[in-house]
mmCIF file of C-alpha atoms and ligand atoms in Angstrom:
data_model
loop_
_atom_site.group_PDB
_atom_site.id
_atom_site.type_symbol
_atom_site.label_atom_id
_atom_site.label_comp_id
_atom_site.label_asym_id
_atom_site.label_seq_id
_atom_site.Cartn_x
_atom_site.Cartn_y
_atom_site.Cartn_z
ATOM 1 C CA MET A 1 -19.931 -16.614 14.144
ATOM 2 C CA ARG A 2 -16.848 -15.085 13.691
ATOM 3 C CA ASN A 3 -14.479 -15.961 15.564
ATOM 4 C CA ALA A 4 -12.437 -12.999 17.935
ATOM 5 C CA VAL A 5 -8.752 -14.498 17.905
ATOM 6 C CA VAL A 6 -6.223 -12.804 20.967
ATOM 7 C CA THR A 7 -3.749 -12.240 18.221
ATOM 8 C CA GLY A 8 -1.200 -9.760 20.342
ATOM 9 C CA TRP A 9 -0.153 -9.649 23.735
ATOM 10 C CA GLY A 10 2.029 -6.812 25.821
ATOM 11 C CA LYS A 11 2.662 -5.831 29.773
ATOM 12 C CA CYS A 12 3.859 -2.730 31.443
ATOM 13 C CA VAL A 13 5.105 -2.894 34.901
ATOM 14 C CA PRO A 14 7.030 0.051 36.442
ATOM 15 C CA PRO A 15 10.131 0.219 37.430
ATOM 16 C CA GLY A 16 9.968 0.768 41.291
ATOM 17 C CA VAL A 17 9.668 -2.077 43.328
ATOM 18 C CA LEU A 18 8.672 -2.772 47.055
ATOM 19 C CA SER A 19 9.566 -5.195 48.951
ATOM 20 C CA ASN A 20 8.738 -7.148 51.397
ATOM 21 C CA ALA A 21 11.717 -6.359 53.717
ATOM 22 C CA ASP A 22 10.519 -2.339 52.530
ATOM 23 C CA LEU A 23 6.540 -2.971 53.710
ATOM 24 C CA GLU A 24 8.035 -3.881 57.411
ATOM 25 C CA THR A 25 10.270 -0.305 57.750
ATOM 26 C CA ILE A 26 6.193 1.118 56.722
ATOM 27 C CA THR A 27 3.832 -0.934 58.678
ATOM 28 C CA ASP A 28 3.676 -3.758 61.015
ATOM 29 C CA THR A 29 4.028 -7.184 59.208
ATOM 30 C CA SER A 30 7.165 -9.789 57.977
ATOM 31 C CA ASP A 31 8.784 -10.749 54.976
ATOM 32 C CA GLU A 32 7.646 -14.279 56.774
ATOM 33 C CA TRP A 33 4.062 -13.512 57.001
ATOM 34 C CA ILE A 34 3.206 -12.006 54.008
ATOM 35 C CA THR A 35 5.114 -15.072 51.648
ATOM 36 C CA THR A 36 4.061 -18.513 53.449
ATOM 37 C CA ARG A 37 -0.155 -16.062 53.795
ATOM 38 C CA THR A 38 0.243 -14.356 50.181
ATOM 39 C CA GLY A 39 2.682 -15.663 48.242
ATOM 40 C CA ILE A 40 3.817 -12.421 47.068
ATOM 41 C CA GLU A 41 7.492 -10.918 47.362
ATOM 42 C CA GLU A 42 7.733 -8.026 46.400
ATOM 43 C CA ARG A 43 4.619 -5.766 43.995
ATOM 44 C CA ARG A 44 5.492 -2.176 41.473
ATOM 45 C CA ILE A 45 4.844 1.094 42.904
ATOM 46 C CA SER A 46 3.724 3.221 39.338
ATOM 47 C CA HIS A 47 5.968 6.673 39.362
ATOM 48 C CA VAL A 48 3.472 7.326 36.075
ATOM 49 C CA GLU A 49 -0.784 7.220 36.049
ATOM 50 C CA THR A 50 -2.936 4.452 34.556
ATOM 51 C CA SER A 51 -3.378 5.578 31.488
ATOM 52 C CA ASP A 52 0.227 5.586 30.593
ATOM 53 C CA MET A 53 1.583 1.931 32.028
ATOM 54 C CA ALA A 54 -2.125 1.133 29.696
ATOM 55 C CA ALA A 55 -0.805 2.896 26.746
ATOM 56 C CA VAL A 56 2.782 1.171 26.269
ATOM 57 C CA ALA A 57 1.017 -2.350 26.723
ATOM 58 C CA GLY A 58 -1.591 -1.469 24.231
ATOM 59 C CA LEU A 59 1.225 -0.292 21.678
ATOM 60 C CA ARG A 60 3.212 -3.500 22.665
ATOM 61 C CA ALA A 61 1.087 -5.310 22.242
ATOM 62 C CA LEU A 62 -0.480 -3.736 18.737
ATOM 63 C CA ALA A 63 3.546 -4.675 17.492
ATOM 64 C CA ALA A 64 2.922 -7.805 18.645
ATOM 65 C CA ALA A 65 0.276 -7.892 16.133
ATOM 66 C CA GLY A 66 2.109 -6.850 13.473
ATOM 67 C CA LEU A 67 -0.647 -3.790 13.607
ATOM 68 C CA GLU A 68 -0.471 0.025 13.897
ATOM 69 C CA PRO A 69 -2.628 2.185 15.765
ATOM 70 C CA GLY A 70 -4.433 3.873 13.274
ATOM 71 C CA ASP A 71 -5.965 -0.176 12.597
ATOM 72 C CA LEU A 72 -7.723 -0.499 15.868
ATOM 73 C CA ASP A 73 -11.335 0.367 15.933
ATOM 74 C CA MET A 74 -12.055 0.264 20.016
ATOM 75 C CA ILE A 75 -10.257 0.177 23.124
ATOM 76 C CA LEU A 76 -11.546 -1.105 25.671
ATOM 77 C CA VAL A 77 -9.650 -0.256 29.108
ATOM 78 C CA ALA A 78 -10.800 -2.763 32.131
ATOM 79 C CA THR A 79 -9.522 -0.763 35.517
ATOM 80 C CA CYS A 80 -10.732 0.292 38.914
ATOM 81 C CA THR A 81 -7.920 3.463 38.861
ATOM 82 C CA PRO A 82 -8.925 5.811 36.097
ATOM 83 C CA ASP A 83 -7.087 8.704 36.031
ATOM 84 C CA ARG A 84 -9.535 10.955 36.179
ATOM 85 C CA LEU A 85 -13.361 9.254 35.928
ATOM 86 C CA VAL A 86 -13.886 12.218 32.662
ATOM 87 C CA PRO A 87 -12.611 11.682 30.714
ATOM 88 C CA SER A 88 -12.174 8.048 30.407
ATOM 89 C CA ALA A 89 -8.771 6.530 30.795
ATOM 90 C CA ALA A 90 -9.451 4.900 27.795
ATOM 91 C CA SER A 91 -10.047 8.065 26.028
ATOM 92 C CA LEU A 92 -6.596 8.824 27.064
ATOM 93 C CA VAL A 93 -4.944 6.145 25.749
ATOM 94 C CA GLN A 94 -6.388 6.082 22.769
ATOM 95 C CA HIS A 95 -4.681 9.904 21.976
ATOM 96 C CA LYS A 96 -1.124 8.212 23.556
ATOM 97 C CA MET A 97 -1.629 5.132 21.664
ATOM 98 C CA GLY A 98 -2.453 7.104 18.158
ATOM 99 C CA ALA A 99 -5.303 5.709 17.276
ATOM 100 C CA GLU A 100 -7.231 8.062 17.113
ATOM 101 C CA GLY A 101 -9.730 5.903 14.746
ATOM 102 C CA ALA A 102 -10.611 3.620 17.413
ATOM 103 C CA ALA A 103 -13.650 4.524 20.370
ATOM 104 C CA ALA A 104 -12.577 3.622 23.350
ATOM 105 C CA MET A 105 -14.109 3.687 26.982
ATOM 106 C CA ASP A 106 -13.722 2.457 30.346
ATOM 107 C CA LEU A 107 -15.347 -0.864 31.914
ATOM 108 C CA ASN A 108 -14.974 -1.634 36.111
ATOM 109 C CA ALA A 109 -15.777 -4.899 37.534
ATOM 110 C CA ALA A 110 -12.695 -4.889 39.980
ATOM 111 C CA CYS A 111 -10.171 -7.729 39.344
ATOM 112 C CA SER A 112 -12.500 -9.150 36.749
ATOM 113 C CA GLY A 113 -12.348 -6.336 34.945
ATOM 114 C CA PHE A 114 -10.107 -8.139 31.859
ATOM 115 C CA ILE A 115 -12.226 -11.332 31.421
ATOM 116 C CA PHE A 116 -15.176 -8.408 31.125
ATOM 117 C CA GLY A 117 -13.058 -6.494 28.746
ATOM 118 C CA LEU A 118 -11.915 -9.437 26.791
ATOM 119 C CA VAL A 119 -15.528 -11.439 27.019
ATOM 120 C CA THR A 120 -17.062 -7.953 25.694
ATOM 121 C CA ALA A 121 -14.411 -7.658 23.111
ATOM 122 C CA GLN A 122 -15.200 -10.991 22.055
ATOM 123 C CA GLN A 123 -18.955 -10.331 21.511
ATOM 124 C CA MET A 124 -18.540 -7.420 19.814
ATOM 125 C CA ILE A 125 -16.570 -8.717 16.895
ATOM 126 C CA ALA A 126 -18.713 -11.821 16.680
ATOM 127 C CA ALA A 127 -21.175 -9.767 16.173
ATOM 128 C CA GLY A 128 -19.824 -7.817 13.229
ATOM 129 C CA GLY A 129 -19.599 -4.130 14.156
ATOM 130 C CA PHE A 130 -16.016 -4.014 15.258
ATOM 131 C CA ASP A 131 -13.149 -6.137 13.739
ATOM 132 C CA ARG A 132 -9.848 -5.564 16.169
ATOM 133 C CA ILE A 133 -10.321 -4.245 19.325
ATOM 134 C CA ALA A 134 -7.771 -3.257 22.167
ATOM 135 C CA VAL A 135 -8.968 -5.099 25.817
ATOM 136 C CA ILE A 136 -6.298 -3.249 28.374
ATOM 137 C CA GLY A 137 -6.259 -4.327 32.129
ATOM 138 C CA ALA A 138 -4.383 -0.914 33.713
ATOM 139 C CA GLU A 139 -4.672 -0.007 37.789
ATOM 140 C CA LYS A 140 -2.287 2.190 39.546
ATOM 141 C CA LEU A 141 -3.666 0.822 43.125
ATOM 142 C CA HIS A 142 -1.104 2.394 45.325
ATOM 143 C CA TYR A 143 -3.610 5.545 45.098
ATOM 144 C CA PHE A 144 -6.065 3.732 47.049
ATOM 145 C CA ILE A 145 -4.070 1.428 49.854
ATOM 146 C CA ASP A 146 -3.143 3.404 53.364
ATOM 147 C CA PHE A 147 -0.261 1.562 53.714
ATOM 148 C CA THR A 148 0.238 1.480 57.117
ATOM 149 C CA ASP A 149 -2.779 -0.993 57.008
ATOM 150 C CA ARG A 150 -1.579 -4.316 57.532
ATOM 151 C CA SER A 151 -4.667 -6.027 56.410
ATOM 152 C CA THR A 152 -4.437 -4.269 52.869
ATOM 153 C CA SER A 153 -1.335 -2.656 52.274
ATOM 154 C CA VAL A 154 0.824 -5.583 51.794
ATOM 155 C CA LEU A 155 -1.972 -6.929 48.865
ATOM 156 C CA PHE A 156 -1.576 -4.711 45.927
ATOM 157 C CA GLY A 157 0.610 -3.394 43.377
ATOM 158 C CA ASP A 158 0.124 -1.219 39.660
ATOM 159 C CA GLY A 159 1.075 -2.768 36.228
ATOM 160 C CA ALA A 160 -0.688 -3.120 32.695
ATOM 161 C CA GLY A 161 -1.524 -5.313 30.303
ATOM 162 C CA ALA A 162 -3.176 -5.882 26.586
ATOM 163 C CA VAL A 163 -4.340 -8.102 24.168
ATOM 164 C CA ILE A 164 -5.587 -7.410 20.826
ATOM 165 C CA VAL A 165 -8.574 -9.099 19.886
ATOM 166 C CA GLU A 166 -8.979 -9.535 15.973
ATOM 167 C CA ALA A 167 -12.386 -10.966 13.983
ATOM 168 C CA SER A 168 -10.763 -14.146 12.167
ATOM 169 C CA GLU A 169 -11.904 -17.286 10.405
ATOM 170 C CA GLU A 170 -8.957 -18.834 12.334
ATOM 171 C CA ASP A 171 -10.290 -21.658 14.995
ATOM 172 C CA GLY A 172 -9.498 -19.602 18.344
ATOM 173 C CA GLY A 173 -10.705 -16.621 20.879
ATOM 174 C CA VAL A 174 -13.177 -16.907 23.816
ATOM 175 C CA ARG A 175 -16.005 -20.185 24.107
ATOM 176 C CA SER A 176 -17.645 -20.077 26.600
ATOM 177 C CA PHE A 177 -17.895 -17.478 29.330
ATOM 178 C CA ASP A 178 -18.979 -17.483 32.608
ATOM 179 C CA LEU A 179 -19.390 -13.880 34.304
ATOM 180 C CA GLY A 180 -21.403 -12.503 37.256
ATOM 181 C CA THR A 181 -22.259 -10.324 40.541
ATOM 182 C CA ASP A 182 -23.133 -10.443 43.740
ATOM 183 C CA GLY A 183 -24.089 -6.534 44.618
ATOM 184 C CA SER A 184 -25.013 -7.449 47.770
ATOM 185 C CA ALA A 185 -21.551 -8.407 49.255
ATOM 186 C CA ALA A 186 -20.495 -4.903 47.417
ATOM 187 C CA ASP A 187 -19.362 -3.564 51.112
ATOM 188 C CA ILE A 188 -17.364 -6.323 51.583
ATOM 189 C CA LEU A 189 -14.419 -4.751 49.280
ATOM 190 C CA CYS A 190 -14.334 -1.578 48.711
ATOM 191 C CA VAL A 191 -13.523 2.319 48.795
ATOM 192 C CA PRO A 192 -16.689 4.186 50.587
ATOM 193 C CA ALA A 193 -14.972 7.755 48.797
ATOM 194 C CA SER A 194 -14.613 7.602 45.736
ATOM 195 C CA GLY A 195 -17.772 8.292 43.890
ATOM 196 C CA THR A 196 -20.574 11.020 43.825
ATOM 197 C CA GLU A 197 -21.744 9.640 48.009
ATOM 198 C CA GLY A 198 -18.818 10.914 48.998
ATOM 199 C CA ALA A 199 -17.380 14.529 49.713
ATOM 200 C CA PRO A 200 -13.540 15.138 48.786
ATOM 201 C CA THR A 201 -12.019 13.930 51.716
ATOM 202 C CA THR A 202 -8.630 12.496 53.900
ATOM 203 C CA ASP A 203 -10.566 10.242 55.744
ATOM 204 C CA ARG A 204 -10.402 7.019 55.927
ATOM 205 C CA ARG A 205 -13.165 6.136 53.884
ATOM 206 C CA THR A 206 -10.765 7.057 50.812
ATOM 207 C CA VAL A 207 -8.997 3.870 50.798
ATOM 208 C CA ILE A 208 -9.608 0.505 50.416
ATOM 209 C CA GLN A 209 -11.272 -1.568 53.473
ATOM 210 C CA MET A 210 -11.794 -5.530 53.037
ATOM 211 C CA GLU A 211 -12.884 -7.870 54.940
ATOM 212 C CA GLY A 212 -9.709 -10.583 53.598
ATOM 213 C CA PRO A 213 -11.161 -13.667 54.996
ATOM 214 C CA GLU A 214 -14.690 -13.260 53.339
ATOM 215 C CA VAL A 215 -13.334 -12.399 50.900
ATOM 216 C CA PHE A 216 -11.006 -14.816 50.431
ATOM 217 C CA ARG A 217 -13.884 -17.358 51.045
ATOM 218 C CA ARG A 218 -16.443 -16.269 48.340
ATOM 219 C CA ALA A 219 -13.178 -15.891 45.858
ATOM 220 C CA VAL A 220 -12.740 -19.860 46.194
ATOM 221 C CA ALA A 221 -16.349 -20.484 45.881
ATOM 222 C CA ALA A 222 -16.778 -18.337 42.711
ATOM 223 C CA MET A 223 -13.387 -18.991 40.817
ATOM 224 C CA GLY A 224 -13.912 -22.637 41.288
ATOM 225 C CA ASP A 225 -17.577 -22.618 40.478
ATOM 226 C CA ALA A 226 -17.337 -20.782 37.329
ATOM 227 C CA SER A 227 -13.851 -22.737 35.871
ATOM 228 C CA THR A 228 -15.361 -25.396 35.745
ATOM 229 C CA ARG A 229 -18.747 -24.211 33.776
ATOM 230 C CA VAL A 230 -16.753 -22.559 31.211
ATOM 231 C CA VAL A 231 -14.901 -25.806 30.924
ATOM 232 C CA GLU A 232 -18.201 -27.532 30.768
ATOM 233 C CA ALA A 233 -19.077 -25.261 28.281
ATOM 234 C CA ALA A 234 -16.663 -25.513 25.850
ATOM 235 C CA GLY A 235 -17.780 -28.859 25.243
ATOM 236 C CA LEU A 236 -14.253 -29.608 26.600
ATOM 237 C CA GLY A 237 -13.536 -31.946 29.926
ATOM 238 C CA LEU A 238 -10.722 -31.012 33.137
ATOM 239 C CA ASP A 239 -7.898 -33.442 30.826
ATOM 240 C CA ASP A 240 -8.230 -30.463 27.422
ATOM 241 C CA VAL A 241 -7.217 -27.783 29.829
ATOM 242 C CA ASP A 242 -3.626 -26.326 28.996
ATOM 243 C CA LEU A 243 -3.159 -23.559 31.437
ATOM 244 C CA LEU A 244 -5.321 -22.011 33.838
ATOM 245 C CA ILE A 245 -4.245 -18.559 34.084
ATOM 246 C CA PRO A 246 -6.091 -17.554 37.393
ATOM 247 C CA HIS A 247 -6.551 -13.525 38.973
ATOM 248 C CA GLN A 248 -3.784 -13.216 41.481
ATOM 249 C CA ALA A 249 -4.783 -12.394 44.474
ATOM 250 C CA ASN A 250 -3.175 -15.047 47.056
ATOM 251 C CA ILE A 251 -1.440 -18.085 46.078
ATOM 252 C CA ARG A 252 -3.725 -19.766 48.674
ATOM 253 C CA ILE A 253 -6.771 -19.050 46.439
ATOM 254 C CA ILE A 254 -5.052 -19.625 42.415
ATOM 255 C CA ASP A 255 -3.963 -23.445 44.607
ATOM 256 C CA ALA A 256 -7.932 -23.775 45.899
ATOM 257 C CA THR A 257 -9.009 -23.174 42.527
ATOM 258 C CA ALA A 258 -6.821 -25.575 40.759
ATOM 259 C CA ARG A 259 -7.537 -28.101 43.020
ATOM 260 C CA ARG A 260 -11.567 -27.839 42.015
ATOM 261 C CA LEU A 261 -10.577 -27.696 38.597
ATOM 262 C CA ARG A 262 -8.004 -30.823 39.278
ATOM 263 C CA LEU A 263 -5.248 -29.369 37.635
ATOM 264 C CA ASP A 264 -1.422 -30.352 38.224
ATOM 265 C CA PRO A 265 0.313 -27.768 39.536
ATOM 266 C CA ALA A 266 2.148 -27.153 36.110
ATOM 267 C CA LYS A 267 -0.465 -26.271 34.282
ATOM 268 C CA VAL A 268 -1.008 -22.868 36.212
ATOM 269 C CA PHE A 269 0.475 -20.072 35.690
ATOM 270 C CA VAL A 270 1.898 -17.625 38.860
ATOM 271 C CA ASN A 271 3.212 -14.644 38.721
ATOM 272 C CA ILE A 272 2.181 -13.566 41.950
ATOM 273 C CA ALA A 273 5.626 -13.400 43.939
ATOM 274 C CA SER A 274 6.285 -10.553 41.697
ATOM 275 C CA TYR A 275 3.539 -8.603 41.596
ATOM 276 C CA GLY A 276 0.868 -8.964 44.101
ATOM 277 C CA ASN A 277 -2.661 -8.368 43.324
ATOM 278 C CA THR A 278 -2.756 -5.787 39.678
ATOM 279 C CA SER A 279 -6.790 -6.290 40.043
ATOM 280 C CA ALA A 280 -7.544 -5.681 36.292
ATOM 281 C CA ALA A 281 -4.050 -5.924 34.831
ATOM 282 C CA THR A 282 -3.320 -9.021 36.386
ATOM 283 C CA ILE A 283 -4.344 -11.311 33.774
ATOM 284 C CA PRO A 284 -3.326 -9.556 30.497
ATOM 285 C CA ILE A 285 0.254 -9.200 31.878
ATOM 286 C CA ALA A 286 0.444 -12.803 33.062
ATOM 287 C CA ILE A 287 -1.149 -13.536 29.468
ATOM 288 C CA ALA A 288 2.220 -11.997 28.359
ATOM 289 C CA GLU A 289 4.299 -13.669 30.324
ATOM 290 C CA ALA A 290 2.625 -17.000 29.687
ATOM 291 C CA VAL A 291 3.224 -16.625 25.998
ATOM 292 C CA GLU A 292 6.948 -15.222 26.800
ATOM 293 C CA GLN A 293 7.709 -17.944 28.482
ATOM 294 C CA GLY A 294 6.695 -20.886 26.299
ATOM 295 C CA ARG A 295 3.494 -21.799 28.299
ATOM 296 C CA ILE A 296 0.816 -20.869 25.497
ATOM 297 C CA THR A 297 0.919 -22.947 22.539
ATOM 298 C CA PRO A 298 -0.637 -23.350 19.834
ATOM 299 C CA GLY A 299 -4.937 -24.325 20.268
ATOM 300 C CA ALA A 300 -4.052 -24.115 23.469
ATOM 301 C CA ASN A 301 -7.205 -23.946 26.103
ATOM 302 C CA ILE A 302 -6.950 -21.520 28.460
ATOM 303 C CA VAL A 303 -9.023 -21.395 31.835
ATOM 304 C CA LEU A 304 -9.079 -17.776 32.624
ATOM 305 C CA ALA A 305 -10.688 -16.296 35.978
ATOM 306 C CA ALA A 306 -10.829 -13.672 38.380
ATOM 307 C CA PHE A 307 -12.578 -12.596 41.656
ATOM 308 C CA GLY A 308 -13.181 -8.889 42.631
ATOM 309 C CA GLY A 309 -14.346 -6.121 43.950
ATOM 310 C CA GLY A 310 -18.665 -5.966 43.336
ATOM 311 C CA LEU A 311 -18.359 -8.745 44.500
ATOM 312 C CA THR A 312 -17.962 -9.950 40.401
ATOM 313 C CA TRP A 313 -16.889 -12.768 39.197
ATOM 314 C CA ALA A 314 -15.335 -13.735 35.970
ATOM 315 C CA ALA A 315 -14.055 -17.243 34.059
ATOM 316 C CA ALA A 316 -13.648 -17.954 30.075
ATOM 317 C CA LEU A 317 -12.100 -20.045 28.048
ATOM 318 C CA LEU A 318 -10.101 -19.203 25.849
ATOM 319 C CA ARG A 319 -8.394 -20.865 22.327
ATOM 320 C CA TRP A 320 -5.147 -19.768 21.546
ATOM 321 C CA GLY A 321 -4.810 -19.062 17.859
ATOM 322 C CA ALA A 322 -2.266 -20.652 15.333
ATOM 323 C CA ARG A 323 0.390 -18.075 16.434
ATOM 324 C CA VAL A 324 2.423 -17.942 19.843
ATOM 325 C CA GLU A 325 5.214 -16.231 18.440
ATOM 326 C CA PRO A 326 5.010 -12.017 18.115
ATOM 327 C CA LEU A 327 5.273 -10.197 14.639
ATOM 328 C CA GLY A 328 6.775 -6.833 15.730
ATOM 329 C CA GLU A 329 7.588 -5.148 18.860
ATOM 330 C CA SER A 330 7.473 -1.874 20.179
ATOM 331 C CA ASP A 331 9.733 0.573 21.315
ATOM 332 C CA ALA A 332 7.417 2.667 23.339
ATOM 333 C CA ASP A 333 8.101 2.584 27.363
ATOM 334 C CA LEU A 334 7.316 5.270 30.182
ATOM 335 C CA PRO A 335 9.481 7.450 31.109
ATOM 336 C CA GLU A 336 12.794 6.794 32.905
ATOM 337 C CA SER A 337 12.800 6.542 36.901
ATOM 338 C CA HIS A 338 14.995 5.228 39.517
ATOM 339 C CA ALA A 339 12.341 5.652 42.527
ATOM 340 C CA THR A 340 11.948 3.000 44.264
ATOM 341 C CA GLY A 341 8.821 1.600 45.270
ATOM 342 C CA LEU A 342 9.490 2.754 49.417
ATOM 343 C CA GLU A 343 10.604 6.805 48.107
ATOM 344 C CA LEU A 344 7.494 6.424 46.347
ATOM 345 C CA MET A 345 5.200 5.615 48.491
ATOM 346 C CA GLN A 346 6.860 8.386 50.927
ATOM 347 C CA PRO A 347 3.803 11.078 50.294
ATOM 348 C CA ASN A 348 1.573 7.894 51.161
ATOM 349 C CA VAL A 349 3.658 7.291 54.969
ATOM 350 C CA ASP A 350 3.424 10.691 55.711
ATOM 351 C CA LEU A 351 0.025 11.067 55.132
ATOM 352 C CA TYR A 352 -1.428 8.369 56.700
ATOM 353 C CA GLY A 353 1.505 8.040 59.123
ATOM 354 C CA LYS A 354 0.315 11.212 60.737
ATOM 355 C CA GLY A 355 -3.010 9.444 61.476
ATOM 356 C CA ILE A 356 -6.195 10.857 59.088
HETATM 357 N N1 ACO B 401 1.059 -9.082 58.586
HETATM 358 C C1 ACO B 401 1.138 -9.808 59.987
HETATM 359 N N2 ACO B 401 0.360 -10.398 60.189
HETATM 360 C C2 ACO B 401 -0.838 -10.098 59.408
HETATM 361 C C3 ACO B 401 -1.206 -9.610 58.223
HETATM 362 C C4 ACO B 401 0.329 -8.660 57.789
HETATM 363 N N3 ACO B 401 0.314 -8.250 56.518
HETATM 364 N N4 ACO B 401 -2.661 -9.269 57.906
HETATM 365 C C5 ACO B 401 -3.414 -10.056 58.506
HETATM 366 N N5 ACO B 401 -2.131 -10.281 60.295
HETATM 367 C C6 ACO B 401 -2.852 -10.645 61.520
HETATM 368 C C7 ACO B 401 -4.089 -10.632 61.835
HETATM 369 O O1 ACO B 401 -4.190 -9.576 62.370
HETATM 370 C C8 ACO B 401 -4.196 -11.616 61.840
HETATM 371 O O2 ACO B 401 -3.895 -11.763 63.659
HETATM 372 P P1 ACO B 401 -4.528 -11.922 64.877
HETATM 373 O O3 ACO B 401 -4.572 -13.688 65.099
HETATM 374 O O4 ACO B 401 -3.349 -12.026 66.045
HETATM 375 O O5 ACO B 401 -5.567 -11.675 64.762
HETATM 376 C C9 ACO B 401 -3.908 -12.930 61.335
HETATM 377 O O6 ACO B 401 -2.945 -11.985 60.980
HETATM 378 C C10 ACO B 401 -4.673 -13.924 60.512
HETATM 379 O O7 ACO B 401 -5.296 -12.666 59.924
HETATM 380 P P2 ACO B 401 -6.440 -12.762 58.824
HETATM 381 O O8 ACO B 401 -7.620 -11.482 58.392
HETATM 382 O O9 ACO B 401 -7.831 -13.956 58.967
HETATM 383 O O10 ACO B 401 -5.676 -13.713 57.909
HETATM 384 P P3 ACO B 401 -6.374 -14.195 56.425
HETATM 385 O O11 ACO B 401 -4.565 -15.960 56.218
HETATM 386 O O12 ACO B 401 -6.944 -13.984 56.082
HETATM 387 O O13 ACO B 401 -5.019 -13.710 55.453
HETATM 388 C C11 ACO B 401 -5.897 -12.096 53.290
HETATM 389 C C12 ACO B 401 -5.187 -11.917 55.235
HETATM 390 C C13 ACO B 401 -4.566 -12.455 52.999
HETATM 391 C C14 ACO B 401 -6.514 -10.793 53.644
HETATM 392 C C15 ACO B 401 -6.101 -12.790 52.947
HETATM 393 O O14 ACO B 401 -7.461 -13.051 53.529
HETATM 394 C C16 ACO B 401 -6.963 -12.717 51.166
HETATM 395 O O15 ACO B 401 -6.006 -13.279 50.513
HETATM 396 N N6 ACO B 401 -7.993 -12.412 51.312
HETATM 397 C C17 ACO B 401 -8.359 -12.443 49.929
HETATM 398 C C18 ACO B 401 -8.878 -10.729 49.698
HETATM 399 C C19 ACO B 401 -8.259 -10.419 48.123
HETATM 400 O O16 ACO B 401 -7.697 -11.265 47.459
HETATM 401 N N7 ACO B 401 -8.568 -9.374 47.786
HETATM 402 C C20 ACO B 401 -8.948 -8.720 46.377
HETATM 403 C C21 ACO B 401 -10.014 -9.118 45.670
HETATM 404 S S1 ACO B 401 -9.766 -7.963 44.638
HETATM 405 C C22 ACO B 401 -10.116 -6.237 43.726
HETATM 406 O O17 ACO B 401 -10.873 -6.456 43.754
HETATM 407 C C23 ACO B 401 -9.387 -5.195 44.747
#
């Protein structure tokens, strides 16, 4: 079987910061509640579209892999917040990256989307049809949030991350995976009027609705179980895990998953304080930061684990390749913006604050 090794990584987080103190001015919450109950201190609010962040993250990952846009044969964008339903965000990203030779498609498994995408890329490469795939997770979640609703508004943020997966003889790549979905629980985390079911409207069915404690309970069980299974399926023991990169939805969910794997906290990557939950963008942003911070070493056994709307869950045992240094850097960037997170949120607050 051909290996599918991660050879490039990159992220793009928008500059607008929305702090817990900012949220105190919009809704009935407190910095103390948010930090102790979720671990989140601030999140980013995007001034551009999902595909803009995705393209910049993709170009940065390409540069780290020492590749040009023309080298890609597939772009997979994991997102539940595409710019438009048609065309896919991936089509826009392909054009913005200048990767005209690549086929491109979206994939939606909510917060589990990036791992679903990474496994899809690995399978496509292993089957022999593709050689170089960009897997990008990108979200502009703030569009689907009622910022006056404290049960959801404190949790989410915007951003993008990307990896390049290449066919290789080198040891590395996804060694095992566990993907799943429980469609019977789809309604506990959803945007009801976001598809063909609903007419265009500004009613509450157009924003994220969530039974938080029930999602929490299922997340802990699903992520913990899936993580344990992928370690076992890769023929490894828990001691062989070098790093856990979990979905960053709530620090208490992360801690519970780490406890199930009996992992030393030093082996758990956490950046929730800075970004909140960026859904499918979370894991590739975390991968990029983990490499930058020297937390990923050559040949490392990394457990990726996520859960999300669907309800979906996903885990994969990713063996890193030999290289942890980027081969190059991209000067791709977002258009400049000096707007604060709070300023970018104002239209949303004006809309929902009127009780629409
Ligand atoms: N600020 C202040 N108080 C709050 C807030 C807030 N932001 N939110 C809830 N509260 C209050 C509640 O009203 C409640 O008050 P009461 O006891 O007087 O009724 C109290 O805090 C406890 O509320 P719970 O909802 O039980 O709080 P919990 O500890 O479960 O935390 C949370 C809620 C953070 C949502 C948690 O359940 C969670 O993280 N769930 C998982 C959610 C998640 O990860 N979703 C993303 C999935 S990814 C995707 O696919 C998009």
